[in-house]
Every structure is written in structure tokens, then in C-alpha cells.
Amino acid sequence: MALAFDEYGRPFIILKEQEQKTRLSGLEAQKANISAGRAVSRILRTSLGPKGMDKMLQSPDGDVTITNDGATILEQMDVDNQIAKLMVELSRSQDYEIGDGTTGVVVMAGALLEQAERLLERGIHPIRIAEGYEMASRIAVEHLERIAQKFDFGPTNIEPLVQTCMTTLSSKIVNRCKRALAEISVKAVLSVADLERKDVNLDLIKVEGKVGGKLEDTELIYGITVDKDMSHPQMPKQIEDAKIAILTCPFEPPKPKTKHKVDIDTVEKFQTLRQQEQKYFDDMVQKCKDVGATLVICQWGFDDEANHLLMHQNLPAVRWVGGVELELIAIATGGRIVPRFQELTPEKLGRAGLVREKSFGTTKDKMLYIEHCANSRAVTIFIRGGNKMMIEETKRSIHDALCVARNLIRNNFIVYGGGAAEISCSIAVEAAADKYPGVEQYAIRAFADALDAVPVALAENSGLQPIETLSAVNSQQIKENNPHFGIDCNDVGTNDMCEQNVFETLIGKQQQILLATQVVKMILKIDDVISPSDY
Amino acid sequence: MAIEKILKDDASEEKGERARMASFVGAIAITDLVKTTLGPKGMDKILQSTGRGNEVTVTNDGATILKSLHIDNPAAKVLIDISKVQDDEVGDGTTSVVVLAGELLREAEKLVAAKIHPMTIISGYRMAAECARNALLQRVVDNKENAEKFKSDLMKIAMTTLSSKILSQDKEHFAQLAVDAVMRLKGSTNLEAIQIIKKPGGSLKDSFLDEGFILDKKIGLGQPKRIENAKILVANTAMDTDKVKIYGARVCVDSMSKVAEIEGAEKEKMREKVKKILGHGINCFVNRQLIYNFPEELFADAGILAIEHADFDGIERLALVTGGEIASTFDNPESVKLGHCKLIEEIMIGEDKLIHFSGVEMGQACTIVLRGASHHVLDEAERSLHDALCVLSQTVNDTRVLLGGGWPEMVMAKEVDELARKTPGKKSHAIEAFSRALVAIPTIIADNAGLDSADLVAKLRAEHHKEGCNAGIDVISGSVGDMAELGISEAFKVKQAVLLSATEAAEMILRVDEIITCAPRKREDRM
């Protein structure tokens, strides 16, 4: 196969060491790829929806993660297959772009691949299938826009946002107190959001977790928490109306970066150096005091002498604060990060209404709360929970909820969840399919079938009869021409997602369909897989 | 084409029933392991470390046992994790939380076998946990207002906690110690202020609480062994060679005489520093860092007691008890707050000399000196006492108290059973299972004590059917007894944490339907 002949009839080798490589080509390659892609999506399928199950992942180091977030599962899985890696990438890009629906997108791609396999068996060319999928995805996205509803919210009316976040959270382990967490997420996003520009900088929301307590104790702090305590045990634990000097220079003797040495050869020099050193410490502390700072936050460590001088001057200080936290503190308090003592001025100080130290549990665990900041636009979500895995999973869930809230602020159109949007799209695509002449028609129809995979998986996971339920909802949608009907996962008694308040963001859904189609197209176009065989 | 291998070599995947079974088996194995340590008649475990010296620990503390296990089963790791958290958060109930979670899973396994979906079980468990918590909340006793009663509550709690430990022989003695120590903290949960010194020798009964402060150090040579009305300067400063730290300085000379000069200057500097320290008008100087011979000599000349190399905690505690501040510069003697105490003297405990500060200003910190036959006994005694101290300090903040001896479990089980009867649908099975898991705890306590658990628990259940009953298992007499009369109490906070984290952990494990184990990281062979 990989052997060709030149014009004189001599053979030459195209593929080096060919006998050591395995090679799949044509239909076989496509089928192998499809089955790999489907295998990945099968893993995630059971995690979909409010009754979805979790996966337990053990890392190479033996740490255990329990999650049902698609992106996390795939990331932690030791995937070796190239096509499977593509699916992992797919879920990750959904995570980066939208933050939610990472499971759904993989399930969708898996369904598309499954349908494609059938078409391939019928002898339809993969490129035609890909083109058909492309057209169908365009129809679906347009249809989504049509059925999407604009919904209004404002700083005072956050209820719709909370409802949408609750939909996201309901599939996580934290659904016990989804209401509280959704409210926290929405409030956090709103407090950092720039409603005029419709932009949200999620970096301003810090999600911190500490093991212990219970999930209900999770709180939103309008300020920053730092996992540090005061440098000197006897400094005051609470400061009101703090003026904060944010320093990136250590309270230590200077060490010039250039190579240098100071030679001491006489007693006088020794004396002067000593005095200089003492003065230096005094100066440092005095400068902080002079500009009126009442709290010093420093990125580096303190010398014992400096520490005591600070204590002595009644100037509480925190040392070894990380760079990211330092920046957040600077943003929150409106201060400037000062790299040199000489550059300290009163204007560069940050302001905070209250700084306090809080201790937890029986171990000596302390955290510093900086609250009532001048610029209230940095917030912290402080999570408590029974164990480490719970905290990690809550962090991921909150991240999803934050992303959803952000997406709504960027684009306030919603579609209905519970599979309603997919079913409605499927109907629309099915109807549109008949208008296309040519082989693509089959591909478009297959796309419509694939769209049904999400509601089917939802129904399966909820313990309902998948086919019966789906066909019932399908006919109901067509009969009443109402795209609000979905799968009643929680056994509430109504199929109307509008009544159940199950919403998803429009851009999230659109992105899911587009991304899944793209990846499937890419996989379909591969017709030759060359890989080094095992030794 | 066969299904492609997706995961890397050595990585494994367990699905559905098999995954669930793997986690049930792991979790239940862990539970069975620690089960026998539960209750006042629980047995201890010997742990042998694989490290150098094969150290041996004898303990009955759930968290300590689980911490030292090397576990490969992911579900078992979850249980170990909750036990650790319980230890950090409330300090006690580390065994109970694992046992309860394990029993919940054991019941869940039966339900899953009876074809009830895990999600249904979870929602049933949630309802049951909420109901159980409310049941406890209704029955708590809060003696916050009445200091006298509250103190006796604390005493009871301490005795109950200690009764399952090695200290149970002298539990009254130790309970008194623990309560006294915690009461001195005045509501703070900073257990650092309570110092525990272990000295082998004597018997456990000889352990005592010292109102003052004991520092495990020797007094420098030629310095006074006893100081009355001491003024103490607590410092953290270099008293060895006080280097010039500026500008990367170094000494570079061209003749011997210059070296001598600089040495002289250095000495002079130290002398000045000592003089400054003396300028504070003190008669005791405690430093965190080393004190070299030269300054030590200077201190001895001035008749000052100098103590070197006190560890960091020691310094902080000392500063706390004497009311001084930790100083590092000595230029302004008038503004440094000195610590005071009535008497410093060297005391002997066993064979060791210790420095004893008594009559201190601020009574927050104190020292508990533990005596015992061997290191193992002392270590275990320290762990037990630590548990008691943790529970007490948490109780001081959350003063709600419950009865012990299986009473709370029976109360919860009764309420949960009621709920099961009222709930329609499959959930009701799960709720019932929850109540069975709760009853398992008194059953295990009775079993461990070698009693007829079936008979006892049935009697207990019958007793609890009456309103306002205080019945629990009296392990000593082997019958059902009135817990209020026997003075067996537990802190509400501990019970609540046990209930909530056990349910949370069980729920977490139940939700899993697939376990993916990555290939273990290859260790570089350095041999």
C-alpha cells in the first residue's frame, strides 16, 4: 500500500518502517474512530441531568475525585486514544467558552457519530454526511433563536437569573441547597458585573473553600479572604476603617540584584554598617506609619526585628500573601501595589471598612477577612462542606453557575431545558430535511435523530421509559406548537418546563450544537489512521 | 473492528453494578475495621508503621487509626476523609462518623439489590437526615444561662468522651483536668494555649493541671534558680553572633590585629545589646533562638535568668500567660510590655528539670502534665485528652447538650421511622433503612461490650416509645438505664456533625456509577 514505483519501475518507500506501524484506512478507519468517540460519550451519558450519576476518578497519585462535571471527568481520565482526546478537547472548549453543558456536548457528539455510522454503512460518502450535518446544525441554531425568549432582569429583580442557575446546579451533588448557592452565585456575578458593557470579569470572584461545617454555611463575602494570619501573634485581630499598604518589597535588608560585596576591614566600618542596618528597619516601618497606613500586607517575609517594630508601632501586618491575592486586594480596596518603601504615599493606600481574623475548628486554622472595601467589586464565595471532595465538587458547581449567570448578562436570551430545546430543534430539522434534494437529506434527518439523544438520556437517567416519554413529549410539542415541553426528570407532574422553571442559556445551547457538529465533521473526514504499533 | 482501547495501559474502569459493589465493599470493610473500637468497651488497635524503627502506636481513636492506613479503594478514602474532617472540626466522634456512613451504605446495598434506584435512596436519606436533625434539635438541653449546671454538663461530656479511651480508669480525674483547662480559655477555641507535657514515669493518676506555665527547658548555668516577682522579657532575637545583614557584607581584612579589632567590635555590639536588654529592668529573659555562651555569661553576671531556645509555641504561650509582648528590638525599653509572674522556679518531674512559672497575670494558658507508664500510654492519653479538650472547647461555644449512650440514635431512629410511615413511594424504604442504620450504633456499642445486643436494643426501642424517655445502654451494668441519672452526655455539635457528614459521604458514594482509576504514576527507580 505504501509502496510506490518511480518512472524506472524501482520501488521506493513512502512510509518509513512500515511493518512497525498499524494502519487503518477507509471505512474501517472511520468506524474505529466513531466507536472510540462513542465510547467516550457513553461514559458521560449516565451523568446527564438532575438524576445523573457521579463518577469516581482516582488520579495517578491516588487522590480521589468525585464529580459529574463532564469537563472534569474527561480531563482526569487517562485518555490514550487520539479520537477520544478530541472529545476531551471538545468538552474543554465548551467549558472555556460557556462553562456549562460540558456533558451535554459530548453526549450530542456521540449521538451524531452513532447516526453517521449507520449512514456510512449505507454507502453515503462521509463528506456528504458532514455537509448534511453542517446544514442541519445551521437550521437548528436558527430555530433556537426563534424559540428563545428574552428575559428581563435587573439588579433588583434577580429571580430569573437565580432560576437559571438553579437548573445548572440541580444536576450536581449540591442540589440539596441549590437555592442558596444559586442566589450566592447570582449576587456574586451581579456585584462584579458591568451591566452597561454587558461584561463580567469572573477573575474578580474568588472561590475559596475550607473543609468543615456544612454546605449551608457557604457564604458570599463582599470582600476578600486570605488564608493567612497576622505576622505577630499579638497584633490586633480586628481593624476597622483600615488603610492598607500593599507592598511587594520585603521587610528585610535590601539585597541588590547586581553582584556586589561590602568588605568590612575596620572597626569603624563595622559600626557604621550596623547603625545603617538599624536605621533601615526604623525607616521602613516609619515610612509605612507616616503615610497613615493601619495595616500592611506584604508579599514577602519579615525579619524578626521588623516584625517587632511593626508590632511596636501598632501596625498590624500580614506576610507571605500570594501575588494573585495581592492583586485582588489591590482591586478591592482601591489601593496600589507599591514595590518600594520610598514610593509609599497616602493616595496609594487601599481602604477597607473591616479587617478581621477568624479561626475555624479545633486546629489552628485562621483566615483573614477583608470586608467593606472601597471598591466593592471583588467578592469571595466561601464554601464549607463535609469533606475535601465535597468542597472541590462544590467549587466546580459554583463555577458552572457563575458562568451561566455571566452568559445571561452577556446575552439575556434563554431556551427551555429538560431536553425541550433539543426536541423542538429535532422537529424543526426533521421538517426542514424534506426540502433538501440529494443525499444530504438523509444526513439532516440523522441529525434530527441525534438531537433526540439528549432527552432520551435524560429520561433514561431519571428512570423513565425513554422511548415512550420522548414520543409523548414530541407529539405534545407538535400538537400544541409549544416548545416548552421537556422531560419531567424530577417527577414534578408537568412536562411544561416554563412552569418547572427549567431554563438554559441560548448561547450555551447554540454553542453545544455548533461545537459537537464541528468535531463530528472533523472525525468523519479522517479516512486513514497510521499509528506506531506496540512493541 | 473491536472497540478501541480508550484509556492508557494500566488504567482501569469499573462500571455500573461492579463500580457500586467495589465502593460498598471498600466502605464496609473500613467500617468493620473500626467498628470494634466504638463505645466504652471498644477494643484498641495496634498500628505498626512501615517507616524506620517500625514504631508502634496503640490507639482507639478512629481518626488516628484511619490516618495510618494505606488504602487503595477510592470509596474507603472518602470515609477516611470524613473522619479526618470530623477530627479537625469537632475533635471527637471520629469513629462514629465512619461507622454511621458505613451502616448507611450497608443498608443502601440491600436496597440497591432490591432494585431501588440510588437516586431514590439518596433523596430518602436526605429527608431522613433532616428529620433526624430536627428530632435532636427538639430534645437538646441548653444550660447556657446556668453556669453551675453548665459546668456539670461539661464534666459529664468530658467523662463520656473519656470513658471510651485508655483514660477511662481515671476519667473523673481527667475530666476535671480537661474542664478546668477549657474553662480557663474563656470561650476561645485556641487549644494551643493548653500545653500538654508528657513525662514517662508515675501513673496516669499522677497527671495534673498546672495553673501556671511549665517550660520544658533548663536554666542556664550560674543563674538564679528561683526568682520572685519576676519581670519577664519574651524575645525573638538572635543572641548568637549578631550578624550585619545589610548589603551582603562580609569581613575582609589584611592582618590578624584587624580581626581581633573586629571581633572586639562584635563583642562590644553584643554587650551593648545585652545592656539594652538589661535596661528594661528585667530579671528573666526568654529567647526563642539560641543564646551563646558569651551573652549567657553576661546575663549570669547581672543575675538574670536567661532561657534559650524556647520553641515558637512555647514563646507564644509564655507571652500569652505573662501578658508580655514578643520583642525583637530593644531600643525603647519604656514602651515594651513586660510579662510578670510571681515566681519562677526549677521543678523536678520524674527525673527532668523543668521551669515553672506560677502566679501569672493572665490565666488563659495552662499546662497539663501527663504521667504514665510508657510512651505508648502517654501518646494515647494525649490523644484522648485532646479529644476531650476539643469537644469541650466546641461545647463552650455551642452549649447545647444531648444525652449519650445510644440515646440520640434511638430518638432519631424513632422520628425517622415515623417519617417513613408517613412518606408514600419508594423513598419510604430508604428512610426506613436510615433508621436501621441509626439503630446499628447502639447495637455495636452493646456488641462490643459483650452484651446481648438484640435483646437490649429491643428493650431500648420499647422504652423509647414512651414520651420523654431518657433510656440508653448502660454498658457497666449491661442493661437499659436512665442516661440522665447516669450522667452520660454528649455535645450536640458532635452528634450533628456525625449525622450530617456521614449522610453526605454516603450520598457521595451512592451517586457514583463508574470508577476510573488512572495508571499509577511510575516511580523512578533510584536503586
PDB file of N, CA, C and O in Angstrom, chain A residues 175-213:
ATOM      1  N   ASN A 175     -27.269  19.812  44.950  1.00  0.00           N
ATOM      2  CA  ASN A 175     -28.649  20.260  44.718  1.00  0.00           C
ATOM      3  C   ASN A 175     -29.475  20.315  45.991  1.00  0.00           C
ATOM      4  O   ASN A 175     -30.581  20.810  45.990  1.00  0.00           O
ATOM      5  N   ARG A 176     -28.902  19.812  47.107  1.00  0.00           N
ATOM      6  CA  ARG A 176     -29.613  19.910  48.383  1.00  0.00           C
ATOM      7  C   ARG A 176     -29.882  21.370  48.729  1.00  0.00           C
ATOM      8  O   ARG A 176     -30.945  21.719  49.221  1.00  0.00           O
ATOM      9  N   CYS A 177     -28.908  22.229  48.477  1.00  0.00           N
ATOM     10  CA  CYS A 177     -29.190  23.632  48.777  1.00  0.00           C
ATOM     11  C   CYS A 177     -28.916  24.472  47.546  1.00  0.00           C
ATOM     12  O   CYS A 177     -28.174  25.434  47.601  1.00  0.00           O
ATOM     13  N   LYS A 178     -29.528  24.057  46.446  1.00  0.00           N
ATOM     14  CA  LYS A 178     -29.256  24.766  45.204  1.00  0.00           C
ATOM     15  C   LYS A 178     -29.791  26.199  45.247  1.00  0.00           C
ATOM     16  O   LYS A 178     -29.198  27.088  44.667  1.00  0.00           O
ATOM     17  N   ARG A 179     -30.868  26.368  45.954  1.00  0.00           N
ATOM     18  CA  ARG A 179     -31.457  27.697  46.016  1.00  0.00           C
ATOM     19  C   ARG A 179     -30.446  28.686  46.596  1.00  0.00           C
ATOM     20  O   ARG A 179     -30.168  29.732  46.032  1.00  0.00           O
ATOM     21  N   ALA A 180     -29.890  28.312  47.734  1.00  0.00           N
ATOM     22  CA  ALA A 180     -28.956  29.212  48.403  1.00  0.00           C
ATOM     23  C   ALA A 180     -27.734  29.454  47.537  1.00  0.00           C
ATOM     24  O   ALA A 180     -27.290  30.597  47.377  1.00  0.00           O
ATOM     25  N   LEU A 181     -27.204  28.389  46.960  1.00  0.00           N
ATOM     26  CA  LEU A 181     -25.993  28.540  46.158  1.00  0.00           C
ATOM     27  C   LEU A 181     -26.265  29.361  44.906  1.00  0.00           C
ATOM     28  O   LEU A 181     -25.442  30.184  44.495  1.00  0.00           O
ATOM     29  N   ALA A 182     -27.434  29.147  44.300  1.00  0.00           N
ATOM     30  CA  ALA A 182     -27.765  29.911  43.100  1.00  0.00           C
ATOM     31  C   ALA A 182     -27.844  31.391  43.436  1.00  0.00           C
ATOM     32  O   ALA A 182     -27.340  32.239  42.702  1.00  0.00           O
ATOM     33  N   GLU A 183     -28.455  31.691  44.584  1.00  0.00           N
ATOM     34  CA  GLU A 183     -28.556  33.105  44.970  1.00  0.00           C
ATOM     35  C   GLU A 183     -27.179  33.697  45.182  1.00  0.00           C
ATOM     36  O   GLU A 183     -26.883  34.808  44.748  1.00  0.00           O
ATOM     37  N   ILE A 184     -26.328  32.925  45.846  1.00  0.00           N
ATOM     38  CA  ILE A 184     -24.968  33.406  46.092  1.00  0.00           C
ATOM     39  C   ILE A 184     -24.263  33.685  44.769  1.00  0.00           C
ATOM     40  O   ILE A 184     -23.661  34.751  44.575  1.00  0.00           O
ATOM     41  N   SER A 185     -24.387  32.742  43.844  1.00  0.00           N
ATOM     42  CA  SER A 185     -23.700  32.907  42.566  1.00  0.00           C
ATOM     43  C   SER A 185     -24.204  34.152  41.842  1.00  0.00           C
ATOM     44  O   SER A 185     -23.419  34.942  41.312  1.00  0.00           O
ATOM     45  N   VAL A 186     -25.514  34.304  41.801  1.00  0.00           N
ATOM     46  CA  VAL A 186     -26.073  35.430  41.066  1.00  0.00           C
ATOM     47  C   VAL A 186     -25.655  36.746  41.700  1.00  0.00           C
ATOM     48  O   VAL A 186     -25.236  37.694  41.021  1.00  0.00           O
ATOM     49  N   LYS A 187     -25.714  36.784  43.024  1.00  0.00           N
ATOM     50  CA  LYS A 187     -25.334  38.032  43.699  1.00  0.00           C
ATOM     51  C   LYS A 187     -23.866  38.336  43.433  1.00  0.00           C
ATOM     52  O   LYS A 187     -23.487  39.494  43.224  1.00  0.00           O
ATOM     53  N   ALA A 188     -23.054  37.285  43.438  1.00  0.00           N
ATOM     54  CA  ALA A 188     -21.626  37.489  43.200  1.00  0.00           C
ATOM     55  C   ALA A 188     -21.408  38.045  41.805  1.00  0.00           C
ATOM     56  O   ALA A 188     -20.672  39.019  41.616  1.00  0.00           O
ATOM     57  N   VAL A 189     -22.078  37.448  40.827  1.00  0.00           N
ATOM     58  CA  VAL A 189     -21.868  37.895  39.455  1.00  0.00           C
ATOM     59  C   VAL A 189     -22.379  39.322  39.290  1.00  0.00           C
ATOM     60  O   VAL A 189     -21.719  40.165  38.682  1.00  0.00           O
ATOM     61  N   LEU A 190     -23.543  39.599  39.860  1.00  0.00           N
ATOM     62  CA  LEU A 190     -24.104  40.944  39.694  1.00  0.00           C
ATOM     63  C   LEU A 190     -23.209  41.992  40.334  1.00  0.00           C
ATOM     64  O   LEU A 190     -23.105  43.106  39.831  1.00  0.00           O
ATOM     65  N   SER A 191     -22.562  41.641  41.429  1.00  0.00           N
ATOM     66  CA  SER A 191     -21.773  42.668  42.087  1.00  0.00           C
ATOM     67  C   SER A 191     -20.477  42.956  41.340  1.00  0.00           C
ATOM     68  O   SER A 191     -19.876  44.001  41.544  1.00  0.00           O
ATOM     69  N   VAL A 192     -20.036  42.041  40.484  1.00  0.00           N
ATOM     70  CA  VAL A 192     -18.837  42.365  39.710  1.00  0.00           C
ATOM     71  C   VAL A 192     -19.179  42.720  38.266  1.00  0.00           C
ATOM     72  O   VAL A 192     -18.303  43.107  37.509  1.00  0.00           O
ATOM     73  N   ALA A 193     -20.458  42.587  37.907  1.00  0.00           N
ATOM     74  CA  ALA A 193     -20.811  42.761  36.501  1.00  0.00           C
ATOM     75  C   ALA A 193     -20.799  44.230  36.105  1.00  0.00           C
ATOM     76  O   ALA A 193     -21.085  45.113  36.899  1.00  0.00           O
ATOM     77  N   ASP A 194     -20.463  44.433  34.861  1.00  0.00           N
ATOM     78  CA  ASP A 194     -20.547  45.751  34.285  1.00  0.00           C
ATOM     79  C   ASP A 194     -21.769  45.716  33.376  1.00  0.00           C
ATOM     80  O   ASP A 194     -21.693  45.293  32.227  1.00  0.00           O
ATOM     81  N   LEU A 195     -22.924  46.116  33.913  1.00  0.00           N
ATOM     82  CA  LEU A 195     -24.163  45.902  33.187  1.00  0.00           C
ATOM     83  C   LEU A 195     -24.232  46.733  31.914  1.00  0.00           C
ATOM     84  O   LEU A 195     -24.920  46.383  30.969  1.00  0.00           O
ATOM     85  N   GLU A 196     -23.545  47.862  31.889  1.00  0.00           N
ATOM     86  CA  GLU A 196     -23.585  48.719  30.700  1.00  0.00           C
ATOM     87  C   GLU A 196     -22.877  48.033  29.535  1.00  0.00           C
ATOM     88  O   GLU A 196     -23.387  47.972  28.434  1.00  0.00           O
ATOM     89  N   ARG A 197     -21.690  47.519  29.858  1.00  0.00           N
ATOM     90  CA  ARG A 197     -20.914  46.895  28.790  1.00  0.00           C
ATOM     91  C   ARG A 197     -21.289  45.431  28.628  1.00  0.00           C
ATOM     92  O   ARG A 197     -20.776  44.740  27.779  1.00  0.00           O
ATOM     93  N   LYS A 198     -22.159  44.961  29.473  1.00  0.00           N
ATOM     94  CA  LYS A 198     -22.572  43.555  29.467  1.00  0.00           C
ATOM     95  C   LYS A 198     -21.365  42.643  29.605  1.00  0.00           C
ATOM     96  O   LYS A 198     -21.197  41.694  28.841  1.00  0.00           O
ATOM     97  N   ASP A 199     -20.506  42.981  30.505  1.00  0.00           N
ATOM     98  CA  ASP A 199     -19.314  42.173  30.656  1.00  0.00           C
ATOM     99  C   ASP A 199     -19.141  41.802  32.124  1.00  0.00           C
ATOM    100  O   ASP A 199     -19.498  42.565  33.017  1.00  0.00           O
ATOM    101  N   VAL A 200     -18.612  40.621  32.320  1.00  0.00           N
ATOM    102  CA  VAL A 200     -18.365  40.168  33.679  1.00  0.00           C
ATOM    103  C   VAL A 200     -16.944  39.629  33.738  1.00  0.00           C
ATOM    104  O   VAL A 200     -16.567  38.778  32.942  1.00  0.00           O
ATOM    105  N   ASN A 201     -16.182  40.134  34.656  1.00  0.00           N
ATOM    106  CA  ASN A 201     -14.836  39.616  34.833  1.00  0.00           C
ATOM    107  C   ASN A 201     -14.860  38.611  35.972  1.00  0.00           C
ATOM    108  O   ASN A 201     -14.888  38.971  37.141  1.00  0.00           O
ATOM    109  N   LEU A 202     -14.867  37.333  35.605  1.00  0.00           N
ATOM    110  CA  LEU A 202     -15.005  36.314  36.643  1.00  0.00           C
ATOM    111  C   LEU A 202     -13.770  36.216  37.531  1.00  0.00           C
ATOM    112  O   LEU A 202     -13.799  35.606  38.577  1.00  0.00           O
ATOM    113  N   ASP A 203     -12.678  36.846  37.090  1.00  0.00           N
ATOM    114  CA  ASP A 203     -11.477  36.827  37.926  1.00  0.00           C
ATOM    115  C   ASP A 203     -11.708  37.543  39.246  1.00  0.00           C
ATOM    116  O   ASP A 203     -11.006  37.306  40.220  1.00  0.00           O
ATOM    117  N   LEU A 204     -12.681  38.428  39.249  1.00  0.00           N
ATOM    118  CA  LEU A 204     -12.931  39.199  40.467  1.00  0.00           C
ATOM    119  C   LEU A 204     -13.686  38.375  41.510  1.00  0.00           C
ATOM    120  O   LEU A 204     -13.836  38.797  42.638  1.00  0.00           O
ATOM    121  N   ILE A 205     -14.190  37.241  41.086  1.00  0.00           N
ATOM    122  CA  ILE A 205     -14.891  36.386  42.046  1.00  0.00           C
ATOM    123  C   ILE A 205     -13.925  35.294  42.464  1.00  0.00           C
ATOM    124  O   ILE A 205     -13.468  34.515  41.643  1.00  0.00           O
ATOM    125  N   LYS A 206     -13.637  35.290  43.726  1.00  0.00           N
ATOM    126  CA  LYS A 206     -12.718  34.277  44.204  1.00  0.00           C
ATOM    127  C   LYS A 206     -13.548  33.197  44.900  1.00  0.00           C
ATOM    128  O   LYS A 206     -14.444  33.506  45.675  1.00  0.00           O
ATOM    129  N   VAL A 207     -13.269  31.969  44.580  1.00  0.00           N
ATOM    130  CA  VAL A 207     -13.997  30.890  45.232  1.00  0.00           C
ATOM    131  C   VAL A 207     -13.023  30.178  46.159  1.00  0.00           C
ATOM    132  O   VAL A 207     -12.059  29.577  45.713  1.00  0.00           O
ATOM    133  N   GLU A 208     -13.293  30.301  47.439  1.00  0.00           N
ATOM    134  CA  GLU A 208     -12.412  29.698  48.441  1.00  0.00           C
ATOM    135  C   GLU A 208     -13.169  28.584  49.143  1.00  0.00           C
ATOM    136  O   GLU A 208     -14.379  28.668  49.321  1.00  0.00           O
ATOM    137  N   GLY A 209     -12.483  27.568  49.548  1.00  0.00           N
ATOM    138  CA  GLY A 209     -13.169  26.523  50.284  1.00  0.00           C
ATOM    139  C   GLY A 209     -12.385  26.138  51.513  1.00  0.00           C
ATOM    140  O   GLY A 209     -11.168  26.203  51.525  1.00  0.00           O
ATOM    141  N   LYS A 210     -13.104  25.792  52.545  1.00  0.00           N
ATOM    142  CA  LYS A 210     -12.424  25.295  53.733  1.00  0.00           C
ATOM    143  C   LYS A 210     -13.234  24.115  54.255  1.00  0.00           C
ATOM    144  O   LYS A 210     -14.445  24.201  54.397  1.00  0.00           O
ATOM    145  N   VAL A 211     -12.539  23.039  54.517  1.00  0.00           N
ATOM    146  CA  VAL A 211     -13.231  21.829  54.957  1.00  0.00           C
ATOM    147  C   VAL A 211     -13.816  22.045  56.340  1.00  0.00           C
ATOM    148  O   VAL A 211     -13.183  22.676  57.183  1.00  0.00           O
ATOM    149  N   GLY A 212     -14.993  21.509  56.553  1.00  0.00           N
ATOM    150  CA  GLY A 212     -15.631  21.620  57.862  1.00  0.00           C
ATOM    151  C   GLY A 212     -16.964  22.320  57.748  1.00  0.00           C
ATOM    152  O   GLY A 212     -17.283  22.904  56.725  1.00  0.00           O
ATOM    153  N   GLY A 213     -17.735  22.246  58.803  1.00  0.00           N
ATOM    154  CA  GLY A 213     -19.042  22.871  58.771  1.00  0.00           C
ATOM    155  C   GLY A 213     -19.935  22.129  57.802  1.00  0.00           C
ATOM    156  O   GLY A 213     -19.703  20.980  57.479  1.00  0.00           O
TER     157      GLY A 213
END
